[in-house]
C-alpha angles and dihedrals in degrees: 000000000000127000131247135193128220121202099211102165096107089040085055091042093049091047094051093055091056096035125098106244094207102053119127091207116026130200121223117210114208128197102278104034097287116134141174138204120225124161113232123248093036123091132218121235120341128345127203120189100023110134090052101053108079105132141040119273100018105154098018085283099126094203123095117241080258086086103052094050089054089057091046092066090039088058085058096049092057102038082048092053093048089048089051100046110032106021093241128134120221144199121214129197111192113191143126093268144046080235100054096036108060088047086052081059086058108052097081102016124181110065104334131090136228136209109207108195115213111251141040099359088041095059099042090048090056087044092059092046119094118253084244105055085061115115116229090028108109141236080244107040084040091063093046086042088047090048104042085056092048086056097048103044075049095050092044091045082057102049095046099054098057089052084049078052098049092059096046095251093110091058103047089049089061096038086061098041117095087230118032096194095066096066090054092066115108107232104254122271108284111255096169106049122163138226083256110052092043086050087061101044095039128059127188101261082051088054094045084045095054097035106029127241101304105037094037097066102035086058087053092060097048088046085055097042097264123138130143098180097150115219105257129167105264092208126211112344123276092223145004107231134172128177143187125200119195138168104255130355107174106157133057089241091060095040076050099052092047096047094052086057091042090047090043099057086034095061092042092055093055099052089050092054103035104036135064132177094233101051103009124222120011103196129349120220111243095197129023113209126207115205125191138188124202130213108259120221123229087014112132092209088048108233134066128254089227120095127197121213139182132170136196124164131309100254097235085232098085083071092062088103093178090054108092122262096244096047089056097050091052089052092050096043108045095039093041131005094046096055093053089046084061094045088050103051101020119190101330128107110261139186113196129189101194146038123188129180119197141182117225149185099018115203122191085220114085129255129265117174147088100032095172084067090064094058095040084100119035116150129243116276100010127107123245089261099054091060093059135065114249084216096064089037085064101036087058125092116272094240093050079036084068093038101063092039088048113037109112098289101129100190090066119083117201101278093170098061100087097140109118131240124232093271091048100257106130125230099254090048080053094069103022088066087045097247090131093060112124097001116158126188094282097059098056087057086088084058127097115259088253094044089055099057098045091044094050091048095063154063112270097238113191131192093288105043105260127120122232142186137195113262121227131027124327128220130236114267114220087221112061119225114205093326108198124178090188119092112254126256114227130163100233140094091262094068087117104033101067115103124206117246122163122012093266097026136086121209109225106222093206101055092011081234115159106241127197102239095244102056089045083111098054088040091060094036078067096056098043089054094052089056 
């Protein structure tokens, strides 16, 4: 589970202008009719700075240690409703700050909670934590900070210990010890540095040297306990994201295996957090980002800090919410995931020790893109249509619509072609009947305009399922269907090899067959499944 701050400073204040000062026992109201009993002068949970907080504005905080003890019991209300509801256990940090608070959430984990008074406890207490363990300093300006205070504890060993030399103390310690090489070893690199030791090595015009204006003071105020951050609401997620860390992966099968079950419970999660029954789909993930850590050699912790991450688009059949989990995911890892795994990692031996999935760049608009991905996976004795959901069908763009209705899958007939015809007989009734075998340009001018234009766009499906098209030259039409002089786009490997004849007509190099320009695409899509 994630974490979440409340700013409760207005809620305590309102509650001590309606409260009796004199009760022995008070009631709290809360927004919604919920309400708890404390009793004044007691605190909830652990304190921290007590005894040194006797009177207002110590520290520079401006609110009397009364308030503190009201949020402590707030704190337990809510722990205690969470507990009651939902059968989870919390931790709570109360304090003046974002900063201080969420340590503080840290000092009795797990299921306890902690007030961390602003002064002289407070600072001690952020002195003593590593520099690691501080919340808005970065995987990247931790490692510079890391690395400047290794220098200088070296620097300052060093120097220390000539001076020791200069007065004769250097050479009597090794004299006594039993081997006088090892006093001569430097102490290793610091790895673990605390806020007070780096307090002490980096000043603020250091900081501001090593991360740049902006980064570089703000840095100097978390180091020293500031930090004004005000409470907002952070809004939906800015990825979906789910990991696994293990001990040793060194083949493709294995990296396959855990990346099903990643994908699995991934796609799963989206779903859960993006979809409802009642409006569908609330956002849709444009990119999906793998991200993999490598066993480092020599590392006594046995990985590396160092992730490395890649993303690609997010393949539009993880929104199919009535196709099966572990279809997705197989979709999504084997078209995919797996092929940026190999572009990640190449032809050398690897050992990884995570692996992590996330959804990206999420768009309120729908998605519209790889349309091969949705049919990678169809099962066995269902028709295209029954593998996708007719919501994300209709919420696509009519141009990528006709593309997946129409894209070389012959047991499907064209199901979104439900405009009529002038006798009353639909599109899609036109072709399933095999009425639409053999047609050429001339036979779609009866049709109505928007007929036309779906009819051209498409495969001519008949009654069992074969395509077919009309042998020998075709005529100009006078009325022009969907004239191009620009030579077509397919996704085949016949995309160079077309020649233009009429001025609405493409001559295939492969049958020498006259095709209309807009079903070049479906034409070559035949001859690459042949081969």
């Amino acid at each position: 589970m994630d974490e979440l701050f409340l700013d409760v400073t207005d809620l305590i204040e309102r509650h001590l202008n309606e409260r009796n000062i004199n009760d022995m026992e008070v009631e709290f109201d809360l927004p919604g009719g919920v309400s708890f009993r404390y009793t004044p002068g007691l605190w909830a949970g652990h304190v921290m700075g007590e005894s040194e907080r006797e009177l207002d504005g110590e520290s520079g905080d401006s609110l009397p240690k009364w308030y503190y003890q009201m949020a402590s019991h707030l704190a337990s209300c809510i722990r205690l409703a969470i507990y009651s509801k939902l059968g989870f256990t919390t931790s709570a940090g109360i304090s003046s700050n974002k900063l201080f608070a969420k340590l503080a959430a840290s000092a009795h984990k797990p299921n306890d909670q902690t007030t961390l008074l602003p002064g002289v406890a407070a600072d001690a207490f952020l002195c003593g934590t590593k520099l690691r363990g501080i919340p808005g300093i970065g995987h990247s300006a931790c490692k510079v900070l890391l690395k400047h205070v290794s220098e200088a504890e070296m620097d300052e060993k060093r120097i220390l210990e000539e001076d020791e030399r200069d007065r004769g103390i250097l050479d009597y310690v090794m004299m006594e010890s039993e081997n006088p090489d090892e006093a001569m070893l430097p102490d290793a690199p610091s790895t673990s540095a605390t806020v007070g030791t780096t307090r002490q090595y980096l000043s603020r015009e250091t900081l501001i040297s090593l991360l740049g204006p902006k980064i570089g003071p703000n840095i100097y105020d978390l180091l020293r306990g500031i930090d004004p951050t005000p409470v907002v609401p952070s809004g939906w997620p800015t990825q979906i994201s789910i990991e696994d860390s293990f001990q040793h992966c060194t083949n493709v099968q294995d990296v396959r295996a855990r990346l099903l079950e990643l994908g699995r419970m991934f796609v799963e999660r989206v779903q859960e957090e993006e979809w409802s029954q009642e409006s569908g789909w609330r956002r849709f993930a444009r990119n999906v980002r793998l991200t993999i850590r490598r066993r480092q050699e020599g590392n006594i912790r046995a990985w590396s800090d160092d992730r490395e991450s890649r993303s690609l688009p997010l393949p539009v059949s993880i929104f199919t919410h009535t196709t099966p989990s572990a279809t997705r995911s197989q979709v999504l890892v084997d078209k995919t995931l797996l092929p940026l795994f190999r572009k990640m990692v190449g032809d050398k031996p690897f050992d990884l020790t995570l692996l992590n999935i996330a959804a990206v760049d999420f768009k309120k608009e729908t998605v519209g893109r790889d349309i091969v991905g949705l049919f990678a996976a169809q099962e066995e004795g269902k028709t295209l249509v029954d593998q996708i959901d007719q919501e994300v069908i209709n919420a696509l763009p009519e141009e990528i619509r006709r593309e997946i209705l129409g894209s070389g899958h012959q047991d499907t007939p064209i199901l979104s072609c439900t405009r009529k015809t002038d006798t009353g007989t639909s599109i899609a009734e036109f072709f399933a009947k095999g009425e639409g075998s053999g047609m050429g340009v001339e036979d779609l001018n009866p049709l109505p305009k928007d007929g036309r234009r779906d009819t051209v766009g498409h495969r001519i499906v008949n009654e069992q399922n074969t395509s077919t098209w009309p042998k020998g030259k075709r005529k100009v039409s006078s009325k022009k269907v969907n004239i191009s002089k620009k030579k077509p786009k397919t996704d085949g490997p016949l995309t160079k090899m077309w020649r233009m004849g009429k001025e609405d007509e493409f001559v295939c190099p492969k049958c020498s067959e006259s095709v209309a320009v807009s079903g070049v695409a479906a034409h070559a899509r035949l001859h690459e499944k042949d081969t």
